[in-house]
Short mmCIF file of C-alpha atoms and ligand atoms in Angstrom, two decimals:
data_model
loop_
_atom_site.label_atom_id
_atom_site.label_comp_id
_atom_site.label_asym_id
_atom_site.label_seq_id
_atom_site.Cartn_x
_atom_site.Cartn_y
_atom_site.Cartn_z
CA UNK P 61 111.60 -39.87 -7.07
CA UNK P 62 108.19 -39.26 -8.27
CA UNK P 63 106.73 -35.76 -7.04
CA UNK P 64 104.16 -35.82 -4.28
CA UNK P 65 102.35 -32.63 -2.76
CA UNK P 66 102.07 -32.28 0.79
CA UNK P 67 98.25 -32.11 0.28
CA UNK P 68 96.19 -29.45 0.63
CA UNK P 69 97.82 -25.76 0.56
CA UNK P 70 94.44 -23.96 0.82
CA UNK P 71 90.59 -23.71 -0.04
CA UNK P 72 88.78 -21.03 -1.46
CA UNK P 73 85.03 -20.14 -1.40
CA UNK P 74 82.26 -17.78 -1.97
CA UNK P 75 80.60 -16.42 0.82
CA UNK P 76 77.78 -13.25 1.15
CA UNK P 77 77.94 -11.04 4.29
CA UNK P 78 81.40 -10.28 5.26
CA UNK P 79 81.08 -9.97 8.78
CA UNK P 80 78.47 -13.31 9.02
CA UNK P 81 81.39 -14.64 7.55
CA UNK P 82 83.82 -13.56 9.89
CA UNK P 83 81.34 -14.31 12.72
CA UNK P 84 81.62 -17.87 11.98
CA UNK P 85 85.08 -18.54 10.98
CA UNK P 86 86.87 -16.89 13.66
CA UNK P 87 83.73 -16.48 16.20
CA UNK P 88 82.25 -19.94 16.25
CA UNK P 89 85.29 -22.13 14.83
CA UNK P 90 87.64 -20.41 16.45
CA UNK P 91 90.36 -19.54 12.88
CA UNK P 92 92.32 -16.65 13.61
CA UNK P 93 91.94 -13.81 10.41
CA UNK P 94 95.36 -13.96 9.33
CA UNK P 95 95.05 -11.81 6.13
CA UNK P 96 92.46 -8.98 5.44
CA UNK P 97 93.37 -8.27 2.17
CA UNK P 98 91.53 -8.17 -1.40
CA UNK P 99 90.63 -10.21 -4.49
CA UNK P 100 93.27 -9.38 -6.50
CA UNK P 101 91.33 -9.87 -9.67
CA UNK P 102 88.66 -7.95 -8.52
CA UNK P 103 89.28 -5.21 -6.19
CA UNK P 104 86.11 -4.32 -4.86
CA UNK P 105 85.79 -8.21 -3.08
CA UNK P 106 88.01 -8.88 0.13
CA UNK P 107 89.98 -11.90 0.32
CA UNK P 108 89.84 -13.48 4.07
CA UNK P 109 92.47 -15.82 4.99
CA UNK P 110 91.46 -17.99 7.83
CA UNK P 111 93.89 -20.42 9.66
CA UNK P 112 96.28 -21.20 13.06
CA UNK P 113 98.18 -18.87 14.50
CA UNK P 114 99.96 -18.10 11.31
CA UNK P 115 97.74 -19.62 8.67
CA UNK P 116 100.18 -22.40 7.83
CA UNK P 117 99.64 -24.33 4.57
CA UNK P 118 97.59 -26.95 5.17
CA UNK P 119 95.27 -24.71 7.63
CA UNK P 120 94.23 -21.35 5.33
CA UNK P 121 90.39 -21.57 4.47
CA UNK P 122 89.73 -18.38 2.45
CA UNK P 123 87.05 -16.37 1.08
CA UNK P 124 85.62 -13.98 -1.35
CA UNK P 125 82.72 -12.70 0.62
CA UNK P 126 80.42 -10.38 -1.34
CA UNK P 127 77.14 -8.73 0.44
CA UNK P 128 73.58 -10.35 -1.42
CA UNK P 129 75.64 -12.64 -3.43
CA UNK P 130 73.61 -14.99 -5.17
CA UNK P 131 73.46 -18.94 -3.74
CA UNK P 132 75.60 -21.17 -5.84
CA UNK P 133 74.50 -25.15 -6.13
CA UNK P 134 76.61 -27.20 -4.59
CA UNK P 135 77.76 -30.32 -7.41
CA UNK P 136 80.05 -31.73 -10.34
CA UNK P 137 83.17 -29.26 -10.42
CA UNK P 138 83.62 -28.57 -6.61
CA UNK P 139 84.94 -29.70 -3.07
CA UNK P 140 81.99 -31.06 -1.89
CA UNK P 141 83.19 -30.89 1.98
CA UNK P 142 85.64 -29.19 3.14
CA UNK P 143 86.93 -31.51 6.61
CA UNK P 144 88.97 -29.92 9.69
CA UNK P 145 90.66 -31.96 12.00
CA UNK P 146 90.73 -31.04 15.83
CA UNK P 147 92.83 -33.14 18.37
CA UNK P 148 91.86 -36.35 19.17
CA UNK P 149 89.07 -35.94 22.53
CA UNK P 150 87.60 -32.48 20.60
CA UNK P 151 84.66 -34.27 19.44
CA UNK P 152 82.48 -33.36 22.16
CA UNK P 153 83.91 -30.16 22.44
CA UNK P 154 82.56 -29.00 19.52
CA UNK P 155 79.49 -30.90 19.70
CA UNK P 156 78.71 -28.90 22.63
CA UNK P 157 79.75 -25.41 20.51
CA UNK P 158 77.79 -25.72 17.57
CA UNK P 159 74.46 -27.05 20.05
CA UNK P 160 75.50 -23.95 21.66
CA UNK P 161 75.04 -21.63 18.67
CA UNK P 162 71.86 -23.40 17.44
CA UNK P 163 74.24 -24.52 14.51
CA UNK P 164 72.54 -28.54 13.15
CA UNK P 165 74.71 -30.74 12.81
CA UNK P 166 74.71 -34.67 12.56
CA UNK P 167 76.96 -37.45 13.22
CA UNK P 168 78.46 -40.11 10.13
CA UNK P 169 80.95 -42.78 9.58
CA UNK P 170 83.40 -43.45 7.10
CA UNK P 171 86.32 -45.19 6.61
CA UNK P 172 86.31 -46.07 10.23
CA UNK P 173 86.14 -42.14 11.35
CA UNK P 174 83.38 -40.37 13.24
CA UNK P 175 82.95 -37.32 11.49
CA UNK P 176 80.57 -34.16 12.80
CA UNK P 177 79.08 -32.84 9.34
CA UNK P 178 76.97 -29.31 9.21
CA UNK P 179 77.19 -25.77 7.33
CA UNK P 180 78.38 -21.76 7.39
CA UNK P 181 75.99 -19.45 7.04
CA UNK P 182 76.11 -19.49 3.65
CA UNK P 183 75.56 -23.58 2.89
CA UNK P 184 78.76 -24.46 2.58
CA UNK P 185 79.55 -28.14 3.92
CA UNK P 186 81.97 -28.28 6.61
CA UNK P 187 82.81 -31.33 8.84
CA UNK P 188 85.29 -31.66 11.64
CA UNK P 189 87.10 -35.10 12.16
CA UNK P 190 89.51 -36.24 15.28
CA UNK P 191 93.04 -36.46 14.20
CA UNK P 192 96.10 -37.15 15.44
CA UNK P 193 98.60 -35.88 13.17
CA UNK P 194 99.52 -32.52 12.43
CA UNK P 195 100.90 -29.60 14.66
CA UNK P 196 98.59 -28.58 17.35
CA UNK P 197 97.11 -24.96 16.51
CA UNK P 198 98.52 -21.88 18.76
CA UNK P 199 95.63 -19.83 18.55
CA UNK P 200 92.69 -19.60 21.07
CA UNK P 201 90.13 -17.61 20.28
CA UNK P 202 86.43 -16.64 22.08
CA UNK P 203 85.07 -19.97 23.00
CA UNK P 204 87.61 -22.08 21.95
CA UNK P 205 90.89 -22.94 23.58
CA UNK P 206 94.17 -23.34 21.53
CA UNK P 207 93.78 -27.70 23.11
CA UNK P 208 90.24 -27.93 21.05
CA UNK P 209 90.98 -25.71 18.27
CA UNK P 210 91.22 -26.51 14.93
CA UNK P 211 94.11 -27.44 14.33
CA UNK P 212 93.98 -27.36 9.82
CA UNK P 213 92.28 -29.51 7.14
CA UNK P 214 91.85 -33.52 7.70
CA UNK P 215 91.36 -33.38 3.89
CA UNK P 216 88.42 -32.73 1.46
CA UNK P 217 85.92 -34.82 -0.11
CA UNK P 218 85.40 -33.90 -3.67
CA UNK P 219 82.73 -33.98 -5.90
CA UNK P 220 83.75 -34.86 -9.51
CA UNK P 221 81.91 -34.97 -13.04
CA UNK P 222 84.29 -37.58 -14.29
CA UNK P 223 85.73 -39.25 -11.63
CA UNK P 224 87.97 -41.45 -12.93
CA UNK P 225 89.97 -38.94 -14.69
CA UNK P 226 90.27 -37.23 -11.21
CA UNK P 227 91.56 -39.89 -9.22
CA UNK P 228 93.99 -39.96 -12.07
CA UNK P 229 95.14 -36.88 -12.13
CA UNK P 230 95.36 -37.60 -7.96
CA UNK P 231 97.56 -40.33 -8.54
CA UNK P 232 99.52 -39.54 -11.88
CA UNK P 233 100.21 -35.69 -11.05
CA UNK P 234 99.37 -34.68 -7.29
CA UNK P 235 101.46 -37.94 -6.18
CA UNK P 236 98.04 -39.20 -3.60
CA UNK P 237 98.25 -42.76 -2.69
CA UNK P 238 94.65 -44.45 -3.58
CA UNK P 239 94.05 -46.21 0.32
CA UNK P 240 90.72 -47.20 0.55
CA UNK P 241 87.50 -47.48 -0.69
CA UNK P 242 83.88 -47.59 0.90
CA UNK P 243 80.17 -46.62 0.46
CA UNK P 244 81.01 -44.55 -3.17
CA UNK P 245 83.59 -43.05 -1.92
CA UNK P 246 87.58 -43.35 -3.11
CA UNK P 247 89.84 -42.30 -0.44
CA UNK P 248 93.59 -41.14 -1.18
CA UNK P 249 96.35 -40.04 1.39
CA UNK P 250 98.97 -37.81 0.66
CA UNK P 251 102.46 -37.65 2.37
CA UNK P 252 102.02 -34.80 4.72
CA UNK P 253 100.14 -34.96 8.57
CA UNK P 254 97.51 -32.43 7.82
CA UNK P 255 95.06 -31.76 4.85
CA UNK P 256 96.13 -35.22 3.71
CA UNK P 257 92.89 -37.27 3.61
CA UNK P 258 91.13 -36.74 0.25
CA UNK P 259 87.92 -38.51 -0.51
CA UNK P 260 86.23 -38.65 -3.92
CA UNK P 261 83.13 -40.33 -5.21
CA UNK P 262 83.30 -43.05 -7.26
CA UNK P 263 80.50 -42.44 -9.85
CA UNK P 264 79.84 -39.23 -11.35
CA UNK P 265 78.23 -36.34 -10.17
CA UNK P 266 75.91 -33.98 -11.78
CA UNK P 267 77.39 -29.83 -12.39
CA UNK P 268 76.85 -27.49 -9.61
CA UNK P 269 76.73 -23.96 -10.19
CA UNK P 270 79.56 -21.54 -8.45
CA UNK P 271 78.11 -19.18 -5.75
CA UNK P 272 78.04 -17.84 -2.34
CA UNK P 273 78.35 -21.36 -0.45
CA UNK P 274 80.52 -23.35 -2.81
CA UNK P 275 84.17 -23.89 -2.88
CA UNK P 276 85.56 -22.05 -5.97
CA UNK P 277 88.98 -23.80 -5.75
CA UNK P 278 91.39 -25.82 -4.06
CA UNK P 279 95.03 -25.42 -3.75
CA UNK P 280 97.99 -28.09 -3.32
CA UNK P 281 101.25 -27.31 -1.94
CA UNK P 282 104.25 -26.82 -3.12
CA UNK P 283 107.28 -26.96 -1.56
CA UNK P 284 109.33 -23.85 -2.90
CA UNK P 285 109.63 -22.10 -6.40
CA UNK P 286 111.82 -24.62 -7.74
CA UNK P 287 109.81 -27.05 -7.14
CA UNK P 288 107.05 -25.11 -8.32
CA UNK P 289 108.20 -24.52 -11.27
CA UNK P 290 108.77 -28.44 -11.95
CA UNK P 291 104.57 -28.83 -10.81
CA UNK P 292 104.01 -26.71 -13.49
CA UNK P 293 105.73 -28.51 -16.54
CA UNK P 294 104.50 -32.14 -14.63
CA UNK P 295 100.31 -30.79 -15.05
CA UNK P 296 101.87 -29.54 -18.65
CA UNK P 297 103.42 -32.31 -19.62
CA UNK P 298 100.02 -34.17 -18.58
CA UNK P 299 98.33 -32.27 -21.11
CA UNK P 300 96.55 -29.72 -18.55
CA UNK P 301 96.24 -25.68 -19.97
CA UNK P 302 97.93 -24.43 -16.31
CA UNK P 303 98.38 -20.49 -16.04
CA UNK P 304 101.40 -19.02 -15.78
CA UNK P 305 103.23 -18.60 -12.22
CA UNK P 306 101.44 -15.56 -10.50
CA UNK P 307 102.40 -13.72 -7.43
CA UNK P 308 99.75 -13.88 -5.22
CA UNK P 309 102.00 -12.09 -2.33
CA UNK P 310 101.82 -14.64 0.26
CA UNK P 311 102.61 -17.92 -1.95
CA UNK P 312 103.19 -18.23 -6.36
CA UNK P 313 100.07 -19.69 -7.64
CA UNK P 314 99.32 -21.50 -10.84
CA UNK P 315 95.64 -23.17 -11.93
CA UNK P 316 94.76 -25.88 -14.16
CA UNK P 317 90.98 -27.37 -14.50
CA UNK P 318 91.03 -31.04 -13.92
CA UNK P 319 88.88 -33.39 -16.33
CA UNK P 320 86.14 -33.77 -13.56
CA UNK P 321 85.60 -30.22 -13.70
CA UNK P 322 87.49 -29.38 -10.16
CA UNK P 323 89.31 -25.79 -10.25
CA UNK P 324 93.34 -26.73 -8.73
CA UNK P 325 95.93 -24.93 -7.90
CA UNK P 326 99.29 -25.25 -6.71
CA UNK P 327 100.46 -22.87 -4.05
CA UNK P 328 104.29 -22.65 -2.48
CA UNK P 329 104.41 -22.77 0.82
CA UNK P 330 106.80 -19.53 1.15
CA UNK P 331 106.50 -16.77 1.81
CA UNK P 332 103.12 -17.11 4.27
CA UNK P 333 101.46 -14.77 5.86
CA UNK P 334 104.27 -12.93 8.24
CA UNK P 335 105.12 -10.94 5.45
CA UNK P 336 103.18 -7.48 5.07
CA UNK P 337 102.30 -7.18 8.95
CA UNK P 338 103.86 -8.48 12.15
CA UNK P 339 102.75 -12.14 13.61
CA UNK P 340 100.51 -9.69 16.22
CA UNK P 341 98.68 -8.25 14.36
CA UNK P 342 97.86 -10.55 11.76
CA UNK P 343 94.59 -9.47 9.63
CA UNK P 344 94.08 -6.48 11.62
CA UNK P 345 94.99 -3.98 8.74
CA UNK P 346 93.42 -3.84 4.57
CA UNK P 347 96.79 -5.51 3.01
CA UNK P 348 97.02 -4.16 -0.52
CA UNK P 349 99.71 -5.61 -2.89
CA UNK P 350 101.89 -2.65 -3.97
CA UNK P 351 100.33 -2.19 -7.42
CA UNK P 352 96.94 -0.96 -5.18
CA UNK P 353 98.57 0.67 -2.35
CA UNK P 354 97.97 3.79 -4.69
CA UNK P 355 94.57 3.49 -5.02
CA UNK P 356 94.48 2.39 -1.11
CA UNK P 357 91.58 5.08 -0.43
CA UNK P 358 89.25 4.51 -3.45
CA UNK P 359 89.41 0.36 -2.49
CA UNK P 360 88.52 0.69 1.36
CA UNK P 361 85.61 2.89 0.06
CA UNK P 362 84.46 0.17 -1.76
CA UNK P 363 84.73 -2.55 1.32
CA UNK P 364 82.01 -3.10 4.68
CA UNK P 365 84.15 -2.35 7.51
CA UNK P 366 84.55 -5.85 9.54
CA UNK P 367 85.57 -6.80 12.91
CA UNK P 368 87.01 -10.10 14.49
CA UNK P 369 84.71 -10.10 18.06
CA UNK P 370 83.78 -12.47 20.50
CA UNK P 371 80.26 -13.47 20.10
CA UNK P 372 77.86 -13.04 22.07
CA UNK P 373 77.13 -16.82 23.20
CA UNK P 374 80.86 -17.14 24.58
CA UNK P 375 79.95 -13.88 26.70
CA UNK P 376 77.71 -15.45 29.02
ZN1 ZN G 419 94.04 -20.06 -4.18
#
C-alpha cells in the first residue's frame, strides 16, 4: 500500500519576546509548555514546544523566540495559517476569550466551515475551526477549560510559489487525498483525525521573507523509524535533496524543500515529550540534549528567564 502520513507532526515559527510568546500560547490559548528546551542549531535561541497535555503529534506548535527579532513577510515559501481545532460548541467560547483580551479577530467561510481567523503578537496567522475528530485535549489551563481547549491542528493552509508542484508532492509523496476545491483554494485530507485538513492556493504566490511572525517549517508524521527511514528514500526517490536522519531528542527529523518553496519535514512520532522530565512537570526545567548538558551554565546565561502564568484578564 501506498505510504500516507498521518498529517501534520508539528509547526515551527519565529517569534520575538519570549515571554509575549509564552503569554499567548499557554496564557490566552490555553497550550500547555511541554518542552523548554533550545535550538539545537543555535544555542543561544530556546525552542518552545506548545501542545495537549503531552504535546502529541498532531498538537506541538513550536517556536524559536528571539528578543527584537526582526518582522519577517508573510508569502511564497510558508504556512500561511496555521488552523486549531477546538470541540465542536467552542466557537463562542473563544470568541468571547480573544474579545476578552482585546485580541481582533473576524469571522470566514470555507469549504462549508466557520473559521475564527486573527494573530500572535508577533503577526503570525492563526485560526481556530470546530472539529469533531481527534482526541479531546487533557489540559486546562488559566481561562480555558480542558472541554474548550484546543484540542491540536485542524490543518494548515499553505502558501506556495508553485503550486502545482506542491499539491504534487501532497499527493505523490505525503499520501493527501485532493477533496475539494473552492474560492482559490485546493483542499487535501490526510488519513489521521487531527492536523488532517490542508488547504493550498491554487495560483501562485509571491516570496515572503522568514522572520519573527512566519512559520519557518512544517513537519509530517511518521509513524516509527522504520517507517521513517522508507519517507526518506520515497522524497529521494522523488528527486528531493532530504537531510540525513537527525536526532532531534523527542522525534528523528529529516527536511527536504518542496518546489513551491515550503520548508518540510518528517518527524516520528516516538519518542515524545515524556522523555527527559516526568508528565508533571512538563516544560518546567531548560532540557539540554546531552552534548550541552556540559555547557548547561554558559547556555541559561544566554536565555530571558520565562514563566508559564495566568494572565491577568482570567484573574478577575
Ligand atoms: Zn521541526
Amino acid at each position: 500500500m501506498t505510504q500516507q502520513t498521518a498529517g501534520i507532526h508539528h509547526i515551527t515559527s519565529f517569534a520575538g519576546n519570549p515571554q509575549a510568546n509564552v503569554d499567548f500560547y499557554s496564557g490566552v490559548l490555553g497550550l500547555r509548555l511541554v518542552k523548554k528546551t533550545i535550538n539545537f542549531d543555535a544555542p543561544e535561541v530556546y525552542h518552545l514546544y506548545f501542545g495537549n497535555e503531552v504535546g502529541s503529534p498532531g498538537t506541538a506548535m513550536t517556536f524559536f523566540p528571539t528578543e527584537g527579532a526582526r518582522r519577517g513577510r508573510i508569502g511564497g515559501g510558508q504556512v500561511g495559517y496555521t488552523t486549531f481545532a477546538v470541540p465542536v460548541g467552542a466557537f463562542s467560547f473563544w470568541e468571547e476569550r480573544l474579545t476578552k483580551f482585546g485580541l481582533a479577530f473576524h469571522r470566514t467561510q470555507r469549504f462549508g466551515e466557520t473559521y475564527l481567523q486573527f494573530k500572535d503578537p508577533d503577526g503570525l496567522q492563526l485560526e481556530i475551526v470546530e472539529r469533531e475528530g481527534g482526541v479531546p485535549s487533557g489540559w486546562s489551563f488559566g481561562g480555558v477549560p480542558a472541554d474548550k481547549a484546543i484540542k491540536g491542528f485542524g490543518g494548515a493552509i499553505l502558501y506556495s510559489i508553485a503550486p502545482e508542484q506542491t499539491q504534487r508532492t501532497l499527493q505523490e509523496v505525503l499520501g493527501l487525498e485532493k477533496v475539494g476545491q473552492e474560492g482559490g483554494l485546493v483542499r487535501y485530507r490526510a488519513r489521521g483525525d487531527i492536523g488532517n485538513v490542508i488547504d493550498i492556493n491554487a495560483a501562485p504566490i509571491g516570496w515572503g521573507a522568514g522572520g519573527a511572525g512566519t512559520v519557518h517549517h512544517i513537519a509530517w508524521r511518521a509513524q516509527n523509524d522504520e517507517d521513517h527511514a522508507k519517507w526518506r528514500e520515497r522524497v529521494v526517490d522523488h528527486g528531493f535533496h532530504a537531510t540525513g536522519i537527525i536526532d532531534r531528542q523527542y522525534f528523528h527529523a529529516m527536511y527536504f524543500r518542496e518546489q513551491g518553496g515550503i520548508l518540510f519535514e518528517i518527524a516520528t512520532d516516538n519518542p515524545g515529550f515524556v522523555t527527559d522530565e516526568p508528565f508533571e512537570a512538563l516544560g518546567e526545567k531548560l532540557q539540554l540534549p546531552p552534548w550541552l548538558e556540559d555547557n548547561r551554565e554558559f547556555v541559561e546565561s544566554n536565555l530571558m528567564p520565562i514563566e508559564v502564568r495566568v494572565l491577568e484578564e482570567d484573574e478577575q
